[in-house]
mmCIF file of C-alpha atoms in Angstrom:
data_model
loop_
_atom_site.group_PDB
_atom_site.id
_atom_site.type_symbol
_atom_site.label_atom_id
_atom_site.label_comp_id
_atom_site.label_asym_id
_atom_site.label_seq_id
_atom_site.Cartn_x
_atom_site.Cartn_y
_atom_site.Cartn_z
ATOM 1 C CA UNK A 1 -26.870 -50.162 88.946
ATOM 2 C CA UNK A 2 -28.862 -53.028 87.404
ATOM 3 C CA UNK A 3 -30.807 -52.164 84.310
ATOM 4 C CA UNK A 4 -33.210 -53.623 81.794
ATOM 5 C CA UNK A 5 -31.611 -54.137 78.398
ATOM 6 C CA UNK A 6 -33.273 -54.513 75.019
ATOM 7 C CA UNK A 7 -32.023 -55.688 71.658
ATOM 8 C CA UNK A 8 -31.920 -54.608 68.953
ATOM 9 C CA UNK A 9 -32.162 -50.855 69.449
ATOM 10 C CA UNK A 10 -33.644 -50.464 65.987
ATOM 11 C CA UNK A 11 -35.169 -53.074 63.707
ATOM 12 C CA UNK A 12 -36.428 -52.597 60.190
ATOM 13 C CA UNK A 13 -38.625 -55.288 58.718
ATOM 14 C CA UNK A 14 -40.961 -55.781 55.802
ATOM 15 C CA UNK A 15 -44.687 -56.077 56.205
ATOM 16 C CA UNK A 16 -45.747 -59.657 56.818
ATOM 17 C CA UNK A 17 -42.446 -60.705 58.362
ATOM 18 C CA UNK A 18 -42.080 -62.088 61.860
ATOM 19 C CA UNK A 19 -40.028 -60.152 64.380
ATOM 20 C CA UNK A 20 -38.780 -61.007 67.832
ATOM 21 C CA UNK A 21 -37.886 -58.235 70.226
ATOM 22 C CA UNK A 22 -35.654 -59.241 73.071
ATOM 23 C CA UNK A 23 -35.377 -58.005 76.605
ATOM 24 C CA UNK A 24 -33.243 -58.976 79.556
ATOM 25 C CA UNK A 25 -35.035 -57.893 82.733
ATOM 26 C CA UNK A 26 -33.244 -57.232 85.991
ATOM 27 C CA UNK A 27 -32.237 -60.596 87.387
ATOM 28 C CA UNK A 28 -34.294 -60.835 90.598
ATOM 29 C CA UNK A 29 -37.425 -59.295 89.123
ATOM 30 C CA UNK A 30 -40.643 -61.273 88.934
ATOM 31 C CA UNK A 31 -43.011 -59.132 86.876
ATOM 32 C CA UNK A 32 -42.422 -58.340 83.222
ATOM 33 C CA UNK A 33 -44.141 -56.014 80.800
ATOM 34 C CA UNK A 34 -44.217 -54.831 77.225
ATOM 35 C CA UNK A 35 -45.417 -51.375 76.262
ATOM 36 C CA UNK A 36 -45.706 -49.711 72.886
ATOM 37 C CA UNK A 37 -45.363 -46.086 71.852
ATOM 38 C CA UNK A 38 -46.360 -45.062 68.356
ATOM 39 C CA UNK A 39 -44.369 -42.029 67.278
ATOM 40 C CA UNK A 40 -45.705 -38.871 68.866
ATOM 41 C CA UNK A 41 -48.237 -40.699 70.992
ATOM 42 C CA UNK A 42 -48.445 -41.946 74.529
ATOM 43 C CA UNK A 43 -46.999 -45.127 75.958
ATOM 44 C CA UNK A 44 -49.551 -47.944 75.839
ATOM 45 C CA UNK A 45 -49.630 -51.154 77.849
ATOM 46 C CA UNK A 46 -49.464 -54.367 75.848
ATOM 47 C CA UNK A 47 -49.005 -57.250 78.241
ATOM 48 C CA UNK A 48 -47.851 -58.246 81.694
ATOM 49 C CA UNK A 49 -46.239 -61.556 82.580
ATOM 50 C CA UNK A 50 -45.820 -63.194 85.957
ATOM 51 C CA UNK A 51 -45.080 -66.714 87.106
ATOM 52 C CA UNK A 52 -44.561 -67.867 83.534
ATOM 53 C CA UNK A 53 -47.910 -66.764 82.260
ATOM 54 C CA UNK A 54 -49.683 -63.698 80.982
ATOM 55 C CA UNK A 55 -51.317 -61.774 83.822
ATOM 56 C CA UNK A 56 -53.082 -59.196 81.748
ATOM 57 C CA UNK A 57 -53.156 -58.052 78.147
ATOM 58 C CA UNK A 58 -54.611 -55.089 76.355
ATOM 59 C CA UNK A 59 -56.844 -55.006 73.304
ATOM 60 C CA UNK A 60 -53.771 -54.238 71.232
ATOM 61 C CA UNK A 61 -52.245 -57.580 72.158
ATOM 62 C CA UNK A 62 -54.091 -59.725 69.655
ATOM 63 C CA UNK A 63 -53.270 -63.144 68.203
ATOM 64 C CA UNK A 64 -50.386 -61.679 66.221
ATOM 65 C CA UNK A 65 -48.487 -61.065 69.449
ATOM 66 C CA UNK A 66 -46.948 -63.517 71.847
ATOM 67 C CA UNK A 67 -44.515 -63.354 74.743
ATOM 68 C CA UNK A 68 -42.130 -65.867 76.127
ATOM 69 C CA UNK A 69 -39.536 -66.237 78.827
ATOM 70 C CA UNK A 70 -37.546 -69.000 77.208
ATOM 71 C CA UNK A 71 -34.583 -69.386 79.524
ATOM 72 C CA UNK A 72 -35.154 -67.581 82.801
ATOM 73 C CA UNK A 73 -33.289 -64.478 81.746
ATOM 74 C CA UNK A 74 -34.713 -63.310 78.422
ATOM 75 C CA UNK A 75 -38.221 -62.009 77.876
ATOM 76 C CA UNK A 76 -39.307 -61.812 74.258
ATOM 77 C CA UNK A 77 -42.132 -60.243 72.295
ATOM 78 C CA UNK A 78 -42.953 -61.859 68.977
ATOM 79 C CA UNK A 79 -45.058 -60.304 66.266
ATOM 80 C CA UNK A 80 -45.994 -63.025 63.797
ATOM 81 C CA UNK A 81 -46.899 -61.034 60.719
ATOM 82 C CA UNK A 82 -46.006 -57.398 61.031
ATOM 83 C CA UNK A 83 -48.220 -54.609 59.736
ATOM 84 C CA UNK A 84 -47.335 -51.036 58.938
ATOM 85 C CA UNK A 85 -49.179 -49.905 62.051
ATOM 86 C CA UNK A 86 -46.885 -52.014 64.241
ATOM 87 C CA UNK A 87 -44.182 -49.425 63.655
ATOM 88 C CA UNK A 88 -43.465 -48.033 67.097
ATOM 89 C CA UNK A 89 -41.063 -47.961 69.990
ATOM 90 C CA UNK A 90 -41.443 -51.040 72.134
ATOM 91 C CA UNK A 91 -40.448 -50.812 75.770
ATOM 92 C CA UNK A 92 -39.805 -53.731 78.067
ATOM 93 C CA UNK A 93 -40.131 -53.240 81.826
ATOM 94 C CA UNK A 94 -39.611 -55.353 84.901
ATOM 95 C CA UNK A 95 -40.507 -55.106 88.553
ATOM 96 C CA UNK A 96 -39.181 -56.924 91.575
ATOM 97 C CA UNK A 97 -42.236 -57.299 93.746
ATOM 98 C CA UNK A 98 -45.750 -56.079 94.144
ATOM 99 C CA UNK A 99 -44.715 -52.688 95.496
ATOM 100 C CA UNK A 100 -41.448 -52.481 93.691
ATOM 101 C CA UNK A 101 -40.290 -49.953 91.195
ATOM 102 C CA UNK A 102 -40.952 -50.652 87.517
ATOM 103 C CA UNK A 103 -37.795 -50.257 85.478
ATOM 104 C CA UNK A 104 -38.019 -49.559 81.769
ATOM 105 C CA UNK A 105 -35.545 -50.612 79.140
ATOM 106 C CA UNK A 106 -34.233 -48.181 76.521
ATOM 107 C CA UNK A 107 -36.698 -49.419 73.909
ATOM 108 C CA UNK A 108 -36.546 -51.036 70.487
ATOM 109 C CA UNK A 109 -37.644 -48.903 67.576
ATOM 110 C CA UNK A 110 -39.476 -51.124 65.098
ATOM 111 C CA UNK A 111 -39.983 -49.842 61.586
ATOM 112 C CA UNK A 112 -42.245 -51.847 59.280
ATOM 113 C CA UNK A 113 -41.929 -50.991 55.600
ATOM 114 C CA UNK B 1 -60.448 -48.599 84.830
ATOM 115 C CA UNK B 2 -57.525 -46.264 85.135
ATOM 116 C CA UNK B 3 -57.118 -42.956 83.400
ATOM 117 C CA UNK B 4 -54.451 -40.269 83.394
ATOM 118 C CA UNK B 5 -55.104 -36.837 81.932
ATOM 119 C CA UNK B 6 -52.405 -34.371 81.033
ATOM 120 C CA UNK B 7 -54.408 -31.463 79.716
ATOM 121 C CA UNK B 8 -51.397 -29.476 78.551
ATOM 122 C CA UNK B 9 -50.238 -30.797 75.196
ATOM 123 C CA UNK B 10 -47.404 -28.321 74.749
ATOM 124 C CA UNK B 11 -45.812 -25.715 76.951
ATOM 125 C CA UNK B 12 -43.172 -23.236 75.904
ATOM 126 C CA UNK B 13 -41.234 -21.138 78.396
ATOM 127 C CA UNK B 14 -38.127 -19.031 78.430
ATOM 128 C CA UNK B 15 -35.138 -20.241 80.375
ATOM 129 C CA UNK B 16 -35.266 -19.528 84.117
ATOM 130 C CA UNK B 17 -39.035 -19.409 84.192
ATOM 131 C CA UNK B 18 -40.862 -21.782 86.523
ATOM 132 C CA UNK B 19 -43.253 -24.209 84.870
ATOM 133 C CA UNK B 20 -45.890 -26.579 86.243
ATOM 134 C CA UNK B 21 -47.064 -29.670 84.402
ATOM 135 C CA UNK B 22 -50.518 -30.858 85.391
ATOM 136 C CA UNK B 23 -51.638 -34.432 85.894
ATOM 137 C CA UNK B 24 -55.074 -35.653 86.951
ATOM 138 C CA UNK B 25 -55.824 -39.325 87.437
ATOM 139 C CA UNK B 26 -58.722 -41.697 87.947
ATOM 140 C CA UNK B 27 -58.609 -45.092 89.590
ATOM 141 C CA UNK B 28 -60.795 -47.369 91.697
ATOM 142 C CA UNK B 29 -57.820 -48.918 93.447
ATOM 143 C CA UNK B 30 -57.303 -47.911 97.055
ATOM 144 C CA UNK B 31 -53.580 -48.479 96.717
ATOM 145 C CA UNK B 32 -51.848 -47.085 93.674
ATOM 146 C CA UNK B 33 -48.629 -45.476 92.541
ATOM 147 C CA UNK B 34 -48.026 -42.340 90.549
ATOM 148 C CA UNK B 35 -45.013 -41.595 88.401
ATOM 149 C CA UNK B 36 -43.436 -38.938 86.281
ATOM 150 C CA UNK B 37 -41.136 -39.812 83.405
ATOM 151 C CA UNK B 38 -39.072 -37.638 81.119
ATOM 152 C CA UNK B 39 -38.636 -38.647 77.490
ATOM 153 C CA UNK B 40 -35.856 -36.769 75.719
ATOM 154 C CA UNK B 41 -35.571 -36.788 71.919
ATOM 155 C CA UNK B 42 -33.454 -39.943 72.123
ATOM 156 C CA UNK B 43 -36.618 -41.788 73.153
ATOM 157 C CA UNK B 44 -35.846 -43.521 76.411
ATOM 158 C CA UNK B 45 -38.074 -43.125 79.445
ATOM 159 C CA UNK B 46 -36.243 -41.517 82.309
ATOM 160 C CA UNK B 47 -37.811 -42.156 85.699
ATOM 161 C CA UNK B 48 -38.203 -38.991 87.778
ATOM 162 C CA UNK B 49 -40.362 -39.865 90.766
ATOM 163 C CA UNK B 50 -42.787 -42.336 92.279
ATOM 164 C CA UNK B 51 -45.489 -41.477 94.783
ATOM 165 C CA UNK B 52 -47.526 -43.997 96.768
ATOM 166 C CA UNK B 53 -51.210 -43.320 97.301
ATOM 167 C CA UNK B 54 -50.796 -43.571 101.059
ATOM 168 C CA UNK B 55 -48.064 -40.951 101.176
ATOM 169 C CA UNK B 56 -49.247 -37.452 100.363
ATOM 170 C CA UNK B 57 -46.044 -35.765 101.362
ATOM 171 C CA UNK B 58 -44.814 -33.423 98.677
ATOM 172 C CA UNK B 59 -41.289 -33.825 97.475
ATOM 173 C CA UNK B 60 -38.540 -31.577 96.240
ATOM 174 C CA UNK B 61 -35.469 -32.741 94.379
ATOM 175 C CA UNK B 62 -33.246 -29.923 93.272
ATOM 176 C CA UNK B 63 -35.199 -27.838 90.773
ATOM 177 C CA UNK B 64 -38.001 -30.417 90.629
ATOM 178 C CA UNK B 65 -40.952 -30.577 92.977
ATOM 179 C CA UNK B 66 -44.142 -32.575 93.039
ATOM 180 C CA UNK B 67 -47.503 -31.746 94.550
ATOM 181 C CA UNK B 68 -49.717 -34.760 95.269
ATOM 182 C CA UNK B 69 -53.298 -33.884 96.192
ATOM 183 C CA UNK B 70 -55.411 -36.956 96.759
ATOM 184 C CA UNK B 71 -58.539 -34.850 97.325
ATOM 185 C CA UNK B 72 -58.364 -33.550 93.760
ATOM 186 C CA UNK B 73 -56.679 -36.636 92.254
ATOM 187 C CA UNK B 74 -53.821 -34.548 91.010
ATOM 188 C CA UNK B 75 -50.080 -35.055 90.885
ATOM 189 C CA UNK B 76 -48.498 -31.923 89.467
ATOM 190 C CA UNK B 77 -44.854 -31.428 88.602
ATOM 191 C CA UNK B 78 -43.036 -28.113 88.861
ATOM 192 C CA UNK B 79 -39.664 -27.248 87.405
ATOM 193 C CA UNK B 80 -38.115 -24.195 88.992
ATOM 194 C CA UNK B 81 -35.733 -22.019 87.004
ATOM 195 C CA UNK B 82 -36.142 -24.092 83.852
ATOM 196 C CA UNK B 83 -33.177 -24.841 81.632
ATOM 197 C CA UNK B 84 -32.880 -25.697 77.950
ATOM 198 C CA UNK B 85 -31.934 -29.256 78.915
ATOM 199 C CA UNK B 86 -35.361 -29.655 80.490
ATOM 200 C CA UNK B 87 -36.895 -29.646 77.005
ATOM 201 C CA UNK B 88 -38.546 -33.035 76.567
ATOM 202 C CA UNK B 89 -41.860 -34.831 76.672
ATOM 203 C CA UNK B 90 -43.030 -35.493 80.208
ATOM 204 C CA UNK B 91 -45.395 -38.322 81.021
ATOM 205 C CA UNK B 92 -47.444 -38.849 84.125
ATOM 206 C CA UNK B 93 -48.353 -42.474 84.827
ATOM 207 C CA UNK B 94 -50.502 -44.434 87.247
ATOM 208 C CA UNK B 95 -50.041 -48.008 88.362
ATOM 209 C CA UNK B 96 -52.652 -49.926 90.302
ATOM 210 C CA UNK B 97 -51.850 -51.902 93.391
ATOM 211 C CA UNK B 98 -52.860 -55.256 91.951
ATOM 212 C CA UNK B 99 -50.408 -57.987 91.088
ATOM 213 C CA UNK B 100 -50.393 -57.321 87.359
ATOM 214 C CA UNK B 101 -49.786 -53.674 88.109
ATOM 215 C CA UNK B 102 -49.751 -52.276 84.602
ATOM 216 C CA UNK B 103 -48.947 -48.605 84.179
ATOM 217 C CA UNK B 104 -51.370 -46.257 82.458
ATOM 218 C CA UNK B 105 -49.741 -43.218 80.895
ATOM 219 C CA UNK B 106 -51.085 -39.802 80.117
ATOM 220 C CA UNK B 107 -50.742 -38.341 76.645
ATOM 221 C CA UNK B 108 -47.648 -36.429 77.658
ATOM 222 C CA UNK B 109 -46.746 -32.747 77.770
ATOM 223 C CA UNK B 110 -44.088 -31.439 75.409
ATOM 224 C CA UNK B 111 -42.029 -28.851 77.217
ATOM 225 C CA UNK B 112 -39.858 -26.495 75.217
ATOM 226 C CA UNK B 113 -37.491 -24.255 77.102
ATOM 227 C CA UNK B 114 -36.081 -21.474 74.962
ATOM 228 C CA UNK B 115 -32.797 -19.752 75.728
#
């Protein structure tokens, strides 16, 4: 069964460093998402991406964040200058069509020290 | 705006008891989708079920059942004869029918099933 993959599974970085979280969505999917879950809290929407542009973004998704689909298979989330409060689990998701199922990846746990 | 409320923060039951997890939602979309996910301690989100707003049929899958009531904007989840392996955080989520279709999650209910 096709699945969304994410790398790395766990990343530790120092405050102020740039990080790139990588996702490989399911190959025929058209809609892509990033969500964030701070430890012990709910899953929060960050950004959606369709047709090579951001469709919607939340208040969390400020200028420190950016997304890219560099090569037609990867979907990345970049945090330019990490803060302690960016420590969270980051989930990538993809969806085939408007009514399709949204599939979540296993998540990347980001720890900012 | 979309909102999902899971009023039960934590539930603790003894194995073999039945347990119902409540979910109430708000949306202005006429077409929307409701979901339940299980999050075990390992952290991944395990998809359990999706319900379309235009399909109010309740569903049963083994020990799991779901009760969708559009009139009360509720989508409750019942586990029959709970097992220790059911211990996890359960999230209810709502996705609008628009193109962007982001999912809005509830705060989650932590279910502990004791032997």
